[in-house]
Amino acid sequence: MNKVIDAVQSDAGVQQALETALQQEFKEEWKDIAPLLSVRELNKFYAPGKGCGDINFDLYPGEVLGIVGESGSGKSTLLSCLSARLTPDSGNVIYNSERFGEMDLYACEESMRRVLMRSEWGIVHQHARDGLRMNVSAGANIGERLMAVGERHYGDIRAKAEEWLTAVEIDTGRIDDRPSQFSGGMQQRLQIARNLVTHPKLIFMDEPTGGLDVSVQAKLLDLLRNLVSRLGLSVIIVTHDLAVARLLAHRLMVMRRGQVVETGLTDQVLDDPQHPYTQLLVSSILQN
Amino acid sequence: MSTATGYNFAYLDEQSKRMIRRAILKGVAIPGYQVPFGGREMPLPHGWGTGGMQVTASVIGEADKLKVIDQGADDTTNAVSIRRFFAHTAGVETTEQTAEATLIQTRHRIPERPLQADQILIYQVPIPEPLRFIEPRESETRKMHALSEYGAMQVKLYEDVARFGHIATSYDYPVMVNNRYMMDPSPIPKFDNPKMSMMPALQLFGAGFEKRIYAVPPFTQVESLDFDDHPFEVQSWDEACAICGSDHSFLDEVITDDNGSKMFVCSDTDYCRERVDQGFVGTAADLSTSEQETEQ
Amino acid sequence: MTANQLMIDVSGVEKAFTLHNQGGASFGVLDNASLQVQAGECVVLHGQSGAGKSTFLKALYANYSVDGGEIRLRDGEQMVEITSALPRRIIALRRQTLGYVSQFLRVIPRVPTLEVVMQPLLDLGVDAAICEAKAKDLLQRLNVPERLWSLAPGTFSGGEQQRVNIARGFIVDYPILLLDEPTASLDATNRRVVVELIREAKARGAAVVGIFHDEDVREAVADRLVDIKAI
């Protein structure tokens, strides 16, 4: 311990000061913050075993929650219920809205839910055609959400559309092309741009990389990861791809037959799975 | 003119008329809102103005004087047929003069002469839903109307400006009625849009194929959509009407020979005739008339 | 951070693995494990392969869950009990307090080396210029050729990836640093650099818990050797 230590870097002082300040701020932040979304006793069954049940969790601002499980495990049903697109049989989904305050999604007016969908929320669908207007230009696809919240200046709308095309790495020269002329990966990125233009707080994603080539997947994942951390977004992402979950999610919910069988930190669930089903799921992926 | 025997006054039976009148009253009460109604078969194919005819049949009375125009003209097939139909089935007086008419059924124009409080303008409407372009589902468009979600409508204008550099939509130009409902004004040129706003006459719209009726009551605000940096503008022409010399009416381009010669004339034939009667004259007036004019 | 401040306090930790899909076979790895580490102290775990050194370290990082006992880590004025903490609390802890360096780089597709290294510090909101300067300095010290900095490390050799990972692990001055054989298969020159980095961390008051295969590294950094079977 009494050995001579090399001098620390010259900027270490600045660094230390910065970090101390940040630490304090950060601690205040995590302690008092209310959940963005609270789910209590949520049930939705189409038939016995088909749907999802007994769902309880809180999602905090800036958190990325992955919902994993095989096809038919109820994860997409759950996502629809959470994103106000499918009325559950019972239970509550409480959202802490910027403009409406705390609201119970299925106890409030439909008009409020629809306002959320085009302002504070974003939904990225697995199939771009479900989330895009295929018969209008890329620029109009992005601009629509702006116009939906009252933007009426063409020049501004176009400038913002260009900005977001750049952010999702689409050449601005394609702004007047229709999504049908885009590749699958570009369509997904356009869908993301369309959602992010109104600066949403919460994004729902349903298998965003499903059906894309592996190389295109990597690009999209990297883009998503960057946008999520840069914009401080909260995300609920449904995927059956554990590699996608590991890269994007802070924590995971593992679903099987409509029930949550395991939940926890992403790396804990994947590296030290406890439930037999999770162990099976994890051991089934090819290691690289 | 004698009425046809075997038919009720104005062709439709009284129960159907009552039903349509109720739809009209509801439409008047909720300006711009599309009221579904039980559309009846008319002895004309859909697309020939059966929606407008059912509205006309329901509001027409024995004392009314009917004018029918198609693209501004009183003498086109469609206008002539409909005028004769009502003359035949209701025995009402008909006229080509806007000033004299109490009821005007129209396809694709609003007369140039400002309408009065004791007149009713009845539009024939092919597609009543302005949001159809952006949203094919009826359940969804109804919701959009109910919740005033009209942002998507701007998409149509955005696409225009993106493609042509200006709002190129020149007819069927969407409007907001009374700051509440988005409405399709039927395929009138956008030149006529400003006339709809604060009009003293009652405006009724009938869509026969889609079975919808809607209305703009007298003195109701009607605003055309636009962008802050691309404001709404109506068409204008460098030429004046070749017949009456009008420089402020909606002009049709007419090809006059095989060499591509053309002239511009008022689309509103009655307005043009009225002006000629008053002594106005255009470049294509016959030689003797123009000489008289220059002598004055 | 003052010296002799308790940074890591592990008591009575139990951990067994149950393989449900292999006949439910269960084997215990940690049995009533306890350990205290002070600020500025470096504890090196040793024991046979399979004795549970790595499992213990992963439990400290909350990468593995435990079946019993408590793991308390200092976060500023607070001690955080991580076996019962919420995921977001652990993520916050990992962001600014708890560093973990293994010999494997988890490759993020497409991201250039320099950014891979900068990222943890950037995530704390530190100015990009400061992050970049620090990342470059670390890469230089670890002898990662400058021509590689703008490339994604996915295609690098194992040794290069390992050094990128070490740079990434040391960019934030974590008060608690967990090192899982970071020097395995490094050459002598680079091993010395890692030793320097660990000593610097100790000097600024970091509590270090490590597993080192090489005896020379172990001797150069360890204040205390702890046999995993004995804790």
mmCIF file of C-alpha atoms in Angstrom, chain A residues 31-194:
data_model
loop_
_atom_site.group_PDB
_atom_site.id
_atom_site.type_symbol
_atom_site.label_atom_id
_atom_site.label_comp_id
_atom_site.label_asym_id
_atom_site.label_seq_id
_atom_site.Cartn_x
_atom_site.Cartn_y
_atom_site.Cartn_z
ATOM 1 C CA LYS A 31 -34.802 7.983 -5.481
ATOM 2 C CA ASP A 32 -37.866 10.186 -5.779
ATOM 3 C CA ILE A 33 -39.045 9.455 -9.263
ATOM 4 C CA ALA A 34 -42.498 7.966 -9.809
ATOM 5 C CA PRO A 35 -42.992 5.081 -12.244
ATOM 6 C CA LEU A 36 -43.916 6.080 -15.772
ATOM 7 C CA LEU A 37 -46.127 3.044 -16.189
ATOM 8 C CA SER A 38 -47.610 0.829 -13.472
ATOM 9 C CA VAL A 39 -49.331 -2.412 -14.328
ATOM 10 C CA ARG A 40 -51.511 -4.115 -11.759
ATOM 11 C CA GLU A 41 -53.228 -7.509 -11.989
ATOM 12 C CA LEU A 42 -53.602 -7.266 -15.731
ATOM 13 C CA ASN A 43 -55.504 -10.089 -17.408
ATOM 14 C CA LYS A 44 -56.477 -10.649 -21.006
ATOM 15 C CA PHE A 45 -57.451 -14.069 -22.265
ATOM 16 C CA TYR A 46 -58.977 -14.979 -25.606
ATOM 17 C CA ALA A 47 -59.340 -18.560 -24.450
ATOM 18 C CA PRO A 48 -57.893 -20.509 -21.506
ATOM 19 C CA GLY A 49 -54.102 -20.289 -21.891
ATOM 20 C CA LYS A 50 -54.367 -17.861 -24.819
ATOM 21 C CA GLY A 51 -53.452 -14.338 -23.746
ATOM 22 C CA CYS A 52 -51.719 -13.075 -20.639
ATOM 23 C CA GLY A 53 -52.542 -12.920 -16.931
ATOM 24 C CA ASP A 54 -51.391 -11.822 -13.474
ATOM 25 C CA ILE A 55 -49.142 -9.155 -14.929
ATOM 26 C CA ASN A 56 -47.651 -6.711 -12.413
ATOM 27 C CA PHE A 57 -44.731 -4.389 -12.921
ATOM 28 C CA ASP A 58 -43.509 -0.788 -12.812
ATOM 29 C CA LEU A 59 -41.567 0.883 -15.573
ATOM 30 C CA TYR A 60 -39.442 3.868 -14.568
ATOM 31 C CA PRO A 61 -38.370 6.783 -16.772
ATOM 32 C CA GLY A 62 -35.387 5.858 -18.913
ATOM 33 C CA GLU A 63 -35.849 2.132 -18.388
ATOM 34 C CA VAL A 64 -35.827 -0.369 -21.222
ATOM 35 C CA LEU A 65 -37.914 -3.423 -20.427
ATOM 36 C CA GLY A 66 -37.615 -6.492 -22.625
ATOM 37 C CA ILE A 67 -40.464 -8.991 -22.814
ATOM 38 C CA VAL A 68 -39.160 -12.315 -24.100
ATOM 39 C CA GLY A 69 -40.728 -15.677 -24.717
ATOM 40 C CA GLU A 70 -41.656 -17.963 -27.556
ATOM 41 C CA SER A 71 -44.440 -17.378 -30.060
ATOM 42 C CA GLY A 72 -47.836 -17.627 -28.430
ATOM 43 C CA SER A 73 -46.501 -16.864 -24.953
ATOM 44 C CA GLY A 74 -48.774 -13.828 -24.736
ATOM 45 C CA LYS A 75 -46.112 -11.161 -25.083
ATOM 46 C CA SER A 76 -47.711 -9.403 -28.032
ATOM 47 C CA THR A 77 -51.120 -9.506 -26.362
ATOM 48 C CA LEU A 78 -49.531 -7.911 -23.321
ATOM 49 C CA LEU A 79 -47.896 -5.227 -25.440
ATOM 50 C CA SER A 80 -51.239 -4.393 -27.052
ATOM 51 C CA CYS A 81 -52.858 -4.068 -23.631
ATOM 52 C CA LEU A 82 -50.048 -1.854 -22.362
ATOM 53 C CA SER A 83 -50.145 0.417 -25.392
ATOM 54 C CA ALA A 84 -53.896 1.090 -25.155
ATOM 55 C CA ARG A 85 -54.761 -0.921 -28.226
ATOM 56 C CA LEU A 86 -56.507 -3.847 -26.570
ATOM 57 C CA THR A 87 -58.852 -3.567 -23.599
ATOM 58 C CA PRO A 88 -57.871 -6.067 -20.899
ATOM 59 C CA ASP A 89 -60.430 -8.289 -19.166
ATOM 60 C CA SER A 90 -59.345 -6.880 -15.827
ATOM 61 C CA GLY A 91 -56.567 -4.964 -14.118
ATOM 62 C CA ASN A 92 -55.111 -1.494 -14.448
ATOM 63 C CA VAL A 93 -52.492 0.199 -16.537
ATOM 64 C CA ILE A 94 -51.562 3.506 -14.910
ATOM 65 C CA TYR A 95 -49.565 5.940 -17.001
ATOM 66 C CA ASN A 96 -47.952 9.077 -15.651
ATOM 67 C CA SER A 97 -48.664 11.516 -18.452
ATOM 68 C CA GLU A 98 -46.932 14.802 -19.009
ATOM 69 C CA ARG A 99 -50.136 16.547 -20.063
ATOM 70 C CA PHE A 100 -52.867 14.587 -18.276
ATOM 71 C CA GLY A 101 -51.072 13.623 -15.066
ATOM 72 C CA GLU A 102 -51.615 10.143 -13.647
ATOM 73 C CA MET A 103 -54.211 8.292 -15.693
ATOM 74 C CA ASP A 104 -55.728 4.839 -15.764
ATOM 75 C CA LEU A 105 -55.582 3.935 -19.446
ATOM 76 C CA TYR A 106 -58.773 1.965 -19.629
ATOM 77 C CA ALA A 107 -60.786 4.136 -17.244
ATOM 78 C CA CYS A 108 -60.168 7.361 -19.175
ATOM 79 C CA GLU A 109 -61.675 8.753 -22.365
ATOM 80 C CA GLU A 110 -60.579 7.130 -25.599
ATOM 81 C CA SER A 111 -59.706 10.591 -26.904
ATOM 82 C CA MET A 112 -57.010 10.879 -24.228
ATOM 83 C CA ARG A 113 -55.513 7.535 -25.192
ATOM 84 C CA ARG A 114 -55.425 8.622 -28.805
ATOM 85 C CA VAL A 115 -53.723 11.892 -27.898
ATOM 86 C CA LEU A 116 -51.061 9.874 -26.072
ATOM 87 C CA MET A 117 -50.522 7.645 -29.079
ATOM 88 C CA ARG A 118 -49.628 10.534 -31.309
ATOM 89 C CA SER A 119 -47.671 12.602 -28.818
ATOM 90 C CA GLU A 120 -46.118 11.068 -25.689
ATOM 91 C CA TRP A 121 -46.018 7.527 -27.046
ATOM 92 C CA GLY A 122 -44.544 5.793 -30.009
ATOM 93 C CA ILE A 123 -45.340 2.381 -31.390
ATOM 94 C CA VAL A 124 -42.886 0.565 -33.626
ATOM 95 C CA HIS A 125 -44.590 -2.348 -35.341
ATOM 96 C CA GLN A 126 -42.929 -5.505 -36.558
ATOM 97 C CA HIS A 127 -44.320 -4.930 -40.033
ATOM 98 C CA ALA A 128 -43.578 -1.432 -41.255
ATOM 99 C CA ARG A 129 -46.791 -1.376 -43.245
ATOM 100 C CA ASP A 130 -48.750 -1.453 -39.973
ATOM 101 C CA GLY A 131 -46.953 1.649 -38.754
ATOM 102 C CA LEU A 132 -46.456 3.636 -41.954
ATOM 103 C CA ARG A 133 -48.698 5.148 -44.576
ATOM 104 C CA MET A 134 -47.374 3.361 -47.619
ATOM 105 C CA ASN A 135 -49.085 5.654 -50.137
ATOM 106 C CA VAL A 136 -47.585 8.951 -48.991
ATOM 107 C CA SER A 137 -43.971 10.134 -49.021
ATOM 108 C CA ALA A 138 -41.393 9.519 -46.298
ATOM 109 C CA GLY A 139 -41.502 13.215 -45.430
ATOM 110 C CA ALA A 140 -45.273 13.132 -45.006
ATOM 111 C CA ASN A 141 -44.991 10.009 -42.865
ATOM 112 C CA ILE A 142 -42.725 11.830 -40.462
ATOM 113 C CA GLY A 143 -44.607 15.123 -40.782
ATOM 114 C CA GLU A 144 -47.988 13.593 -40.058
ATOM 115 C CA ARG A 145 -47.364 13.338 -36.335
ATOM 116 C CA LEU A 146 -46.231 16.955 -36.250
ATOM 117 C CA MET A 147 -49.327 18.062 -38.141
ATOM 118 C CA ALA A 148 -51.428 15.910 -35.817
ATOM 119 C CA VAL A 149 -50.202 17.920 -32.850
ATOM 120 C CA GLY A 150 -50.941 21.217 -34.581
ATOM 121 C CA GLU A 151 -47.810 22.088 -36.579
ATOM 122 C CA ARG A 152 -48.910 24.174 -39.584
ATOM 123 C CA HIS A 153 -45.698 25.533 -41.079
ATOM 124 C CA TYR A 154 -44.655 23.517 -44.116
ATOM 125 C CA GLY A 155 -41.039 24.681 -44.021
ATOM 126 C CA ASP A 156 -40.637 23.720 -40.373
ATOM 127 C CA ILE A 157 -42.305 20.358 -40.884
ATOM 128 C CA ARG A 158 -40.028 19.566 -43.795
ATOM 129 C CA ALA A 159 -36.912 20.673 -41.920
ATOM 130 C CA LYS A 160 -37.818 18.423 -38.995
ATOM 131 C CA ALA A 161 -38.549 15.520 -41.332
ATOM 132 C CA GLU A 162 -35.081 15.937 -42.872
ATOM 133 C CA GLU A 163 -33.509 16.125 -39.443
ATOM 134 C CA TRP A 164 -35.094 12.842 -38.392
ATOM 135 C CA LEU A 165 -34.297 11.108 -41.651
ATOM 136 C CA THR A 166 -30.662 11.976 -40.972
ATOM 137 C CA ALA A 167 -30.967 10.739 -37.393
ATOM 138 C CA VAL A 168 -32.106 7.333 -38.627
ATOM 139 C CA GLU A 169 -29.477 7.306 -41.380
ATOM 140 C CA ILE A 170 -31.757 7.705 -44.375
ATOM 141 C CA ASP A 171 -30.473 9.972 -47.157
ATOM 142 C CA THR A 172 -32.545 13.177 -47.118
ATOM 143 C CA GLY A 173 -32.690 12.896 -50.910
ATOM 144 C CA ARG A 174 -35.263 10.140 -50.350
ATOM 145 C CA ILE A 175 -37.664 12.446 -48.491
ATOM 146 C CA ASP A 176 -40.220 12.517 -51.312
ATOM 147 C CA ASP A 177 -40.062 8.781 -52.035
ATOM 148 C CA ARG A 178 -42.766 6.495 -50.791
ATOM 149 C CA PRO A 179 -41.982 3.846 -48.171
ATOM 150 C CA SER A 180 -42.904 1.175 -50.700
ATOM 151 C CA GLN A 181 -39.715 2.114 -52.570
ATOM 152 C CA PHE A 182 -37.606 1.507 -49.428
ATOM 153 C CA SER A 183 -35.853 -1.653 -48.255
ATOM 154 C CA GLY A 184 -37.158 -3.454 -45.159
ATOM 155 C CA GLY A 185 -34.471 -1.971 -42.936
ATOM 156 C CA MET A 186 -35.148 1.548 -44.210
ATOM 157 C CA GLN A 187 -38.863 1.122 -43.633
ATOM 158 C CA GLN A 188 -38.193 0.176 -40.009
ATOM 159 C CA ARG A 189 -35.926 3.178 -39.575
ATOM 160 C CA LEU A 190 -38.544 5.436 -41.146
ATOM 161 C CA GLN A 191 -41.086 4.038 -38.721
ATOM 162 C CA ILE A 192 -38.782 4.935 -35.857
ATOM 163 C CA ALA A 193 -38.256 8.468 -37.191
ATOM 164 C CA ARG A 194 -42.008 8.907 -37.574
#
